[in-house]
Short mmCIF file of C-alpha atoms in Angstrom, two decimals:
data_model
loop_
_atom_site.label_atom_id
_atom_site.label_comp_id
_atom_site.label_asym_id
_atom_site.label_seq_id
_atom_site.Cartn_x
_atom_site.Cartn_y
_atom_site.Cartn_z
CA PRO A 1 93.71 -0.66 117.70
CA GLY A 2 90.63 -2.39 117.97
CA CYS A 3 89.47 -0.09 120.94
CA ARG A 4 90.44 2.66 119.17
CA GLY A 5 88.52 1.91 115.73
CA ALA A 6 85.49 1.47 117.91
CA GLN A 7 85.41 4.58 119.36
CA GLY A 8 85.70 6.07 115.91
CA ARG A 9 82.36 4.50 114.83
CA PHE A 10 80.85 5.63 118.12
CA ALA A 11 82.24 8.82 117.29
CA TYR A 12 80.76 9.09 114.13
CA LYS A 13 77.40 7.28 114.91
CA LEU A 14 77.00 10.49 117.91
CA LEU A 15 78.04 12.62 115.44
CA HIS A 16 75.06 11.42 113.53
CA ASP A 17 72.39 11.43 116.77
CA LEU A 18 73.01 14.72 117.64
CA PHE A 19 72.83 16.74 114.30
CA ALA A 20 69.98 14.60 113.43
CA ASN A 21 67.26 17.02 114.10
CA TYR A 22 69.66 20.03 114.98
CA SER A 23 69.43 23.56 113.43
CA SER A 24 72.24 26.36 114.46
CA ALA A 25 69.98 28.81 113.82
CA LEU A 26 68.72 29.14 117.13
CA ARG A 27 69.62 30.38 120.24
CA PRO A 28 70.05 26.83 122.22
CA VAL A 29 67.59 27.12 125.38
CA GLU A 30 64.93 25.06 126.35
CA ASP A 31 63.58 28.13 127.49
CA THR A 32 63.37 30.94 125.62
CA GLU A 33 62.49 33.55 128.42
CA ARG A 34 65.81 32.47 130.08
CA ALA A 35 68.59 34.22 129.05
CA LEU A 36 72.27 32.28 127.74
CA ASN A 37 75.00 32.82 129.85
CA VAL A 38 77.84 33.19 127.54
CA THR A 39 81.71 33.67 128.89
CA LEU A 40 84.24 35.66 127.65
CA GLN A 41 88.25 35.68 127.12
CA VAL A 42 90.97 37.59 125.52
CA THR A 43 94.44 36.24 125.15
CA LEU A 44 96.35 39.87 123.72
CA ALA A 45 99.17 37.57 121.31
CA GLN A 46 101.11 40.68 119.67
CA ILE A 47 100.21 44.53 119.33
CA ILE A 48 101.17 44.22 115.05
CA ASP A 49 101.27 47.94 114.97
CA MET A 50 99.94 51.55 116.49
CA ASP A 51 99.14 54.13 113.91
CA GLU A 52 98.91 57.34 115.31
CA ARG A 53 98.17 59.14 112.73
CA ASN A 54 95.16 56.77 111.76
CA GLN A 55 94.37 56.37 115.38
CA ILE A 56 93.99 52.47 113.93
CA LEU A 57 95.13 50.03 116.32
CA THR A 58 96.14 46.52 115.20
CA SER A 59 96.50 43.94 117.62
CA TYR A 60 96.51 39.50 117.76
CA LEU A 61 93.98 37.97 120.09
CA TRP A 62 92.59 34.84 121.03
CA VAL A 63 89.27 35.12 122.05
CA ARG A 64 87.86 32.51 123.94
CA GLN A 65 83.84 31.90 124.12
CA THR A 66 82.05 29.07 126.67
CA TRP A 67 78.94 28.43 126.57
CA LEU A 68 76.12 25.92 127.32
CA ASP A 69 73.81 24.35 124.25
CA ALA A 70 71.12 22.47 125.43
CA HIS A 71 69.91 20.05 122.47
CA LEU A 72 74.07 19.16 122.46
CA THR A 73 73.99 16.24 125.20
CA TRP A 74 74.56 13.02 125.30
CA ASP A 75 75.41 10.28 127.79
CA LYS A 76 78.82 9.48 127.43
CA ASP A 77 78.49 5.88 128.49
CA ASP A 78 76.29 4.90 125.45
CA TYR A 79 79.07 5.71 123.16
CA GLU A 80 81.81 3.96 124.84
CA GLY A 81 82.80 6.94 127.58
CA ILE A 82 83.75 9.64 124.43
CA ASP A 83 83.78 12.76 126.83
CA SER A 84 84.13 15.47 124.30
CA ILE A 85 84.26 15.92 120.58
CA ARG A 86 85.77 18.37 118.21
CA ILE A 87 83.74 19.79 115.22
CA PRO A 88 83.72 22.60 112.90
CA SER A 89 82.66 25.73 114.35
CA SER A 90 79.76 25.82 112.00
CA TYR A 91 78.07 23.47 112.92
CA VAL A 92 76.52 25.03 115.97
CA TRP A 93 74.91 28.10 117.25
CA ARG A 94 77.49 30.63 118.31
CA PRO A 95 76.75 33.75 119.78
CA ASP A 96 77.29 36.74 117.69
CA ILE A 97 79.72 38.56 119.90
CA ILE A 98 81.57 40.82 117.47
CA LEU A 99 84.15 44.26 118.16
CA TYR A 100 82.45 47.30 118.81
CA ASN A 101 85.07 49.89 118.01
CA ASN A 102 86.19 47.40 114.81
CA ALA A 103 88.19 49.72 111.94
CA ASP A 104 88.56 47.16 109.71
CA GLU A 105 87.02 48.03 105.94
CA HIS A 106 86.74 44.49 105.45
CA PHE A 107 85.41 43.82 108.65
CA GLY A 108 86.86 40.75 109.39
CA GLY A 109 85.52 38.42 111.71
CA SER A 110 87.53 35.27 113.80
CA MET A 111 89.06 32.33 112.25
CA GLU A 112 86.68 29.11 111.21
CA THR A 113 87.76 27.26 113.84
CA ASN A 114 86.68 23.58 115.88
CA VAL A 115 84.57 23.90 118.64
CA VAL A 116 85.16 21.60 121.95
CA LEU A 117 81.71 20.37 122.43
CA ARG A 118 81.83 18.19 126.12
CA SER A 119 79.04 16.00 127.05
CA ASP A 120 77.06 18.29 129.43
CA GLY A 121 76.56 21.13 126.50
CA HIS A 122 79.29 23.39 127.58
CA ILE A 123 81.04 24.13 124.16
CA MET A 124 84.39 26.18 123.91
CA TRP A 125 85.35 27.77 120.97
CA ASP A 126 89.02 29.25 120.87
CA SER A 127 89.49 31.28 117.94
CA PRO A 128 92.45 33.34 116.96
CA ALA A 129 91.84 37.17 115.12
CA ILE A 130 93.63 40.20 114.54
CA THR A 131 91.90 42.75 114.91
CA LYS A 132 91.78 46.47 114.30
CA SER A 133 90.12 48.65 116.76
CA SER A 134 90.07 52.35 116.78
CA CYS A 135 91.89 53.91 119.49
CA LYS A 136 91.89 57.60 120.56
CA VAL A 137 95.73 58.52 120.75
CA ASP A 138 96.80 61.57 122.43
CA VAL A 139 100.38 62.44 121.40
CA SER A 140 100.40 65.86 123.89
CA TYR A 141 103.69 63.75 125.01
CA PHE A 142 105.04 62.58 122.61
CA PRO A 143 107.53 60.91 122.65
CA PHE A 144 106.87 60.36 126.86
CA ASP A 145 103.63 59.34 126.35
CA GLY A 146 100.95 56.59 127.26
CA GLN A 147 97.96 55.43 125.79
CA ARG A 148 94.90 53.91 126.37
CA CYS A 149 92.83 51.85 124.17
CA ARG A 150 89.84 50.26 124.48
CA LEU A 151 88.51 46.87 122.88
CA THR A 152 84.43 46.13 124.02
CA PHE A 153 83.33 43.11 122.79
CA GLY A 154 79.70 42.28 122.43
CA SER A 155 76.38 41.08 121.01
CA TRP A 156 75.39 43.01 118.28
CA THR A 157 71.77 41.30 117.89
CA HIS A 158 71.14 39.93 121.20
CA ASN A 159 69.80 42.01 124.06
CA GLY A 160 70.86 41.07 127.61
CA ASN A 161 67.39 39.12 128.33
CA GLN A 162 68.81 36.65 125.53
CA ILE A 163 72.61 36.59 126.11
CA ASP A 164 74.58 37.59 129.61
CA LEU A 165 77.30 37.90 129.03
CA ARG A 166 80.30 38.01 131.09
CA ASN A 167 84.04 37.75 131.21
CA ARG A 168 85.27 35.37 132.94
CA LEU A 169 89.17 37.39 134.20
CA ASP A 170 89.16 40.44 135.90
CA THR A 171 92.00 41.07 133.19
CA ALA A 172 93.11 39.57 129.63
CA ASP A 173 95.30 36.81 129.72
CA LEU A 174 99.21 38.29 128.83
CA THR A 175 101.36 35.41 129.96
CA ASP A 176 101.72 34.45 126.04
CA PHE A 177 101.92 38.02 124.96
CA VAL A 178 105.25 38.59 122.87
CA GLU A 179 107.25 42.05 123.70
CA ASN A 180 106.56 44.92 121.83
CA VAL A 181 109.48 47.15 120.20
CA GLU A 182 107.98 50.29 120.34
CA TRP A 183 105.25 49.66 123.40
CA GLU A 184 105.55 48.47 126.45
CA VAL A 185 102.30 47.09 128.56
CA LEU A 186 100.92 47.65 131.57
CA GLY A 187 98.41 45.86 131.78
CA MET A 188 94.92 45.14 130.32
CA PRO A 189 92.12 45.25 132.57
CA ALA A 190 88.56 44.29 131.93
CA THR A 191 85.20 45.67 132.85
CA ARG A 192 81.78 44.81 132.08
CA ASN A 193 78.86 47.24 131.10
CA VAL A 194 75.48 47.27 130.37
CA ILE A 195 74.21 49.63 128.01
CA THR A 196 70.87 51.21 126.75
CA TYR A 197 71.03 52.44 123.79
CA GLY A 198 68.94 55.09 122.05
CA CYS A 199 67.49 52.60 119.11
CA CYS A 200 66.43 50.12 122.00
CA SER A 201 64.95 49.64 125.36
CA GLU A 202 66.65 46.70 126.38
CA PRO A 203 69.52 46.52 128.22
CA TYR A 204 73.08 45.35 126.33
CA PRO A 205 76.01 43.93 128.15
CA ASP A 206 79.36 44.27 126.89
CA VAL A 207 82.98 43.72 128.17
CA THR A 208 85.46 45.99 128.04
CA TYR A 209 89.11 45.21 127.73
CA THR A 210 91.25 48.49 127.87
CA LEU A 211 95.17 48.44 126.73
CA LEU A 212 97.12 50.25 128.32
CA LEU A 213 100.67 51.36 126.93
CA ARG A 214 103.87 53.08 127.33
CA ARG A 215 105.58 53.99 124.88
CA ARG A 216 109.75 53.47 124.55
CA ALA A 217 110.85 56.55 123.74
CA SER A 218 114.82 55.31 123.59
CA PHE A 219 114.53 55.34 119.04
CA TYR A 220 112.75 59.22 119.48
CA ILE A 221 115.76 60.24 122.01
CA PHE A 222 119.01 58.92 119.55
CA ASN A 223 116.87 59.76 116.34
CA LEU A 224 115.33 63.33 116.78
CA LEU A 225 115.95 65.04 120.40
CA LEU A 226 119.64 64.34 120.46
CA PRO A 227 120.10 65.56 116.70
CA CYS A 228 117.94 68.22 117.47
CA ILE A 229 119.78 69.27 120.64
CA MET A 230 122.93 68.88 118.98
CA VAL A 231 122.38 71.26 116.24
CA SER A 232 120.81 73.85 118.28
CA PHE A 233 124.18 74.23 120.56
CA LEU A 234 125.19 75.46 116.64
CA ALA A 235 123.14 78.63 117.24
CA PRO A 236 124.99 80.26 120.24
CA LEU A 237 128.25 79.57 117.91
CA GLY A 238 127.09 81.09 115.44
CA PHE A 239 128.02 84.88 117.81
CA TYR A 240 131.60 83.03 118.29
CA LEU A 241 132.24 83.30 114.54
CA PRO A 242 134.06 85.42 113.79
CA ALA A 243 132.50 88.50 111.29
CA ASP A 244 134.55 88.85 108.80
CA SER A 245 134.41 85.14 108.18
CA GLY A 246 130.99 86.27 105.87
CA GLU A 247 129.41 83.06 107.27
CA LYS A 248 127.85 83.92 110.35
CA VAL A 249 124.04 84.24 108.65
CA SER A 250 124.35 81.03 106.26
CA LEU A 251 124.93 79.18 109.45
CA GLY A 252 121.78 80.49 110.81
CA VAL A 253 119.58 79.65 108.06
CA THR A 254 121.22 75.87 107.68
CA VAL A 255 120.89 74.80 110.92
CA LEU A 256 117.00 76.54 110.84
CA LEU A 257 117.05 74.47 107.59
CA ALA A 258 117.75 71.84 109.59
CA LEU A 259 115.59 71.86 112.55
CA THR A 260 112.58 71.74 109.87
CA VAL A 261 113.18 69.02 108.21
CA PHE A 262 113.05 67.21 111.68
CA GLN A 263 109.88 69.10 111.99
CA LEU A 264 108.46 67.49 109.54
CA LEU A 265 109.28 64.17 110.28
CA VAL A 266 107.08 64.69 113.49
CA ALA A 267 104.71 66.14 112.02
CA GLU A 268 103.97 62.82 109.40
CA SER A 269 103.10 60.22 111.91
CA MET A 270 101.43 63.08 114.17
CA PRO A 271 97.33 62.92 113.70
CA PRO A 272 96.89 66.66 112.56
CA SER A 273 94.98 67.85 116.09
CA GLU A 274 94.46 70.87 117.98
CA SER A 275 97.27 69.25 120.72
CA VAL A 276 100.88 69.70 119.59
CA PRO A 277 102.86 67.06 120.80
CA LEU A 278 105.68 68.28 123.10
CA ILE A 279 108.71 67.30 120.58
CA GLY A 280 106.85 69.33 118.28
CA LYS A 281 106.39 72.82 121.07
CA TYR A 282 110.17 72.24 121.40
CA TYR A 283 111.06 71.87 117.68
CA ILE A 284 109.25 75.55 117.55
CA ALA A 285 110.61 76.89 120.37
CA THR A 286 114.54 76.04 119.19
CA MET A 287 113.18 77.66 115.87
CA THR A 288 112.25 80.47 117.40
CA MET A 289 115.15 80.62 119.17
CA ILE A 290 117.33 80.50 115.94
CA THR A 291 115.57 82.82 113.82
CA ALA A 292 116.36 85.68 116.59
CA SER A 293 120.01 84.68 116.41
CA THR A 294 120.08 85.09 112.75
CA ALA A 295 117.92 88.43 113.14
CA LEU A 296 120.69 89.57 116.56
CA THR A 297 123.07 88.42 113.80
CA ILE A 298 121.92 90.48 110.74
CA PHE A 299 122.06 93.88 113.36
CA ILE A 300 125.26 92.93 114.65
CA MET A 301 126.94 92.44 111.70
CA ASN A 302 125.42 95.91 110.57
CA VAL A 303 126.98 97.45 113.49
CA HIS A 304 130.46 95.49 112.64
CA HIS A 305 130.56 97.01 109.35
CA CYS A 306 130.10 100.67 110.41
CA GLY A 307 132.23 102.55 107.74
CA PRO A 308 134.33 105.86 108.30
CA GLY A 309 131.42 108.01 108.19
CA ALA A 310 129.94 106.65 111.53
CA ARG A 311 128.74 108.61 114.48
CA PRO A 312 130.38 107.87 117.54
CA VAL A 313 130.00 105.46 120.25
CA PRO A 314 127.29 106.74 122.40
CA PRO A 315 128.57 107.40 125.98
CA TRP A 316 126.25 105.20 127.72
CA ALA A 317 127.11 102.59 125.22
CA ARG A 318 131.28 103.03 126.10
CA ARG A 319 130.57 102.98 129.11
CA LEU A 320 127.58 99.79 129.30
CA ILE A 321 128.92 97.63 125.94
CA LEU A 322 132.74 98.51 126.37
CA HIS A 323 133.43 99.18 130.16
CA HIS A 324 131.21 96.37 131.99
CA LEU A 325 130.13 94.13 129.47
CA ALA A 326 133.17 93.86 127.64
CA ARG A 327 135.03 92.90 131.50
CA LEU A 328 131.90 90.47 132.18
CA CYS A 329 132.00 88.47 128.70
CA CYS A 330 136.21 88.76 129.42
CA VAL A 331 136.42 90.52 125.53
CA TYR A 332 140.15 92.45 125.39
CA GLU A 333 142.77 93.53 122.78
CA VAL A 334 145.52 92.12 122.18
CA GLY A 335 147.70 92.95 125.14
CA GLU A 336 144.94 93.21 127.57
CA SER A 337 143.36 90.73 130.02
CA CYS A 338 140.44 90.44 132.23
CA LYS A 339 142.15 91.20 134.65
CA SER A 340 144.35 94.35 133.44
CA PRO A 341 142.84 98.04 134.41
CA PRO A 342 140.66 99.45 132.14
CA ARG A 343 141.48 101.44 129.54
CA ALA A 344 139.91 105.29 129.55
CA PRO A 345 136.24 105.19 128.37
CA GLY A 346 137.43 107.49 125.75
CA GLY A 347 139.71 105.58 123.52
CA GLN A 348 142.04 108.67 124.61
CA THR A 349 145.03 108.87 122.47
CA GLY A 350 148.91 109.25 123.89
CA LYS A 351 151.57 110.65 122.36
CA GLY A 352 151.29 110.52 118.40
CA ASP A 353 148.43 108.91 118.07
CA ALA A 354 147.19 111.94 116.49
CA GLY A 355 150.06 112.29 113.85
CA GLY A 356 153.00 111.88 115.95
CA PRO A 357 155.91 113.52 114.53
CA TRP A 358 153.63 115.34 111.74
CA GLU A 359 152.05 117.52 114.35
CA SER A 360 155.45 119.68 115.25
CA PRO A 361 155.56 121.23 111.28
CA GLY A 362 152.36 122.19 111.43
CA GLU A 363 151.59 123.51 115.17
CA GLY A 364 154.91 124.75 116.45
CA GLU A 365 155.79 127.92 116.31
CA VAL A 366 156.88 128.93 112.83
CA GLY A 367 160.10 131.81 115.01
CA THR A 368 161.95 129.06 116.25
CA GLU A 369 164.52 127.63 114.38
CA ALA A 370 164.71 123.95 113.36
CA GLY A 371 167.99 121.68 113.85
CA GLY A 372 170.21 124.51 113.88
CA CYS A 373 169.04 126.11 110.62
CA PRO A 374 168.94 129.83 110.58
CA TRP A 375 165.43 131.51 109.35
CA ASP A 376 167.22 132.75 106.23
CA HIS A 377 168.19 129.62 104.68
CA CYS A 378 165.50 127.30 105.62
CA LEU A 379 163.67 126.03 102.84
CA CYS A 380 161.50 124.32 105.59
CA HIS A 381 159.68 127.23 106.56
CA HIS A 382 158.57 128.42 103.46
CA ASP A 383 154.39 128.92 103.82
CA ALA A 384 153.86 126.77 101.03
CA LEU A 385 155.79 124.02 102.56
CA LEU A 386 154.07 124.47 106.04
CA ARG A 387 150.22 124.41 104.69
CA ASN A 388 151.25 120.96 102.44
CA VAL A 389 152.73 119.64 105.20
CA GLY A 390 149.47 120.95 107.74
CA TYR A 391 147.04 119.52 105.05
CA ILE A 392 149.07 115.88 105.30
CA ALA A 393 148.69 116.13 109.01
CA ALA A 394 145.11 117.07 109.59
CA CYS A 395 144.12 114.39 106.57
CA PHE A 396 146.19 112.04 108.48
CA ARG A 397 144.79 113.34 112.21
CA ARG A 398 141.15 112.78 111.28
CA HIS A 399 142.40 109.06 108.82
CA ARG A 400 143.41 108.05 112.64
CA ALA A 401 140.06 109.55 114.03
CA ASN A 402 137.92 107.46 111.77
CA GLN A 403 140.09 103.94 112.25
CA ARG A 404 139.61 105.08 116.03
CA ARG A 405 136.06 104.79 115.56
CA ALA A 406 135.35 102.35 113.25
CA GLY A 407 137.97 100.25 115.73
CA GLU A 408 135.65 100.95 118.83
CA TRP A 409 132.03 99.98 116.65
CA LYS A 410 133.83 96.77 116.13
CA LYS A 411 134.76 95.82 119.72
CA VAL A 412 131.29 97.45 120.54
CA ALA A 413 129.43 94.23 117.67
CA LYS A 414 132.00 92.25 119.43
CA VAL A 415 130.69 92.46 122.94
CA MET A 416 127.65 91.94 122.17
CA ASP A 417 128.58 89.20 119.83
CA ARG A 418 130.12 87.03 123.42
CA PHE A 419 127.13 88.70 125.56
CA PHE A 420 124.64 86.53 122.75
CA MET A 421 126.06 83.28 123.17
CA TRP A 422 126.10 83.15 126.57
CA VAL A 423 122.39 84.08 126.53
CA PHE A 424 121.49 81.96 124.11
CA PHE A 425 123.83 78.70 125.28
CA LEU A 426 121.62 79.20 128.65
CA MET A 427 118.53 79.35 126.07
CA VAL A 428 119.65 76.21 124.81
#
C-alpha cells in the first residue's frame, strides 16, 4: 500500500510537470515544417439503421487515433517507473479528424473519453461514436440488393503538409461486430486518398472505409413477395368462376386493390428516384396482368350473356373455338368427354329437335287420314285448327333455334374462359 501511495504522489507530480507550460492549442511538433503522423483505426460495432428513403446510414463505431506529442515525454525512472497515464482528452492537443460525409443534423462528434499517454510521447485516443453518414442507395434489385456505403475520415483544417493521416490496417476491425437482422456485412476495406480540392492548393489526405452490405431478403420474401404471388394466382381462377355467379369482375377488382396496397407499402420505404425497384416492376407487371384479365372477363361475360336476338356464331369461330380450342382445353358438355368424337360444327339437330311431333300436324299432307279418322268426321283437319297448330310449331322451332344459338355463344364464352385461364397461369 505504501508503494501504491508513492506512485499516486508521483503521478500527481508528473501531471503537474507535464502541463505546467503546455498548450493544447498548437500542433505538438518540434519542427513546424514537418508533418505529424496520425494513424487511424476504425472498429465497426453495430449497424443501427439503414434509411433507404433518406439515404442515411447510422452506425456505431469505435475510432482509435494515435500520434506522437513531442512536448509530453518524460523519463519513467524519475517518476517511480510510471510508463503511462490516462488523462482527459481535453488536456492534450487532438487532431480535428471528422467524418466528411456526416449527415447528422446536430453534427455530433466523438465522446470526450480519456487518452492514454505514454512516456515516449505516444498518445492513443479511443472514442466511441454514433455516426450518421450519407450513402448512395441503389434499390434497383430490392429486396435482393447490396449497398456500398463509404465513411471518409480526414482533417478539416490541417493539410497533408501538417498532418499525414494513415490507416493502421487495410480493413476495419469486425471482430466485435453485432450481427444485424436485415443486413449482412461482407467486408469493410480501407483506402488512403490524397485529394486536392478546388479551394486550396495543398493536398488533403483522407481514409475511406467502404462498408459492403447485402440485404437479408427472407423478411421481404415472406411479407411482400409470397402474399403477392398467392394473390396473383386468383387472377387466373377468376376465369374458372362460372359466369352466372356474378362475382368474376368483383374478384378481379379486389385482387387489384390488394396488390395496390402491397405496392404502396414498398413505395413508402423506397427513395423517390427514377430507378424502379425489382419488386416494384413485379407489382406493376402483375397489376397490368390482372387489369387485362378483368377487361377480358368483361368481354367474355358480354359474349356469355348474348340474348336471343344475337347473331349466329360465325363459321370461323365455330371451327376454331368450338372445335379445336374446346378439345384442347377439354371443355365438353354433359355426356361428352375429351376423347369422344366431336359433334357436327353446325350443331345440327336430329330427329325431333325442331319441334318433334309438332311438325307432323303442320307439314303432313292434308289428304291423309289420321288414326283412321274419316275426312268428313275428323275435326283436327279443319283449316283454323291447322293454322293454330302450325303457328305454335313455328314459335317452338324459333324458340329452339334461339336457345341453340344462345347455347353456342355460352359455350364460346366457356371455351375462352378456360383458354385464358391457362394462359394467365403461365403468365403468373
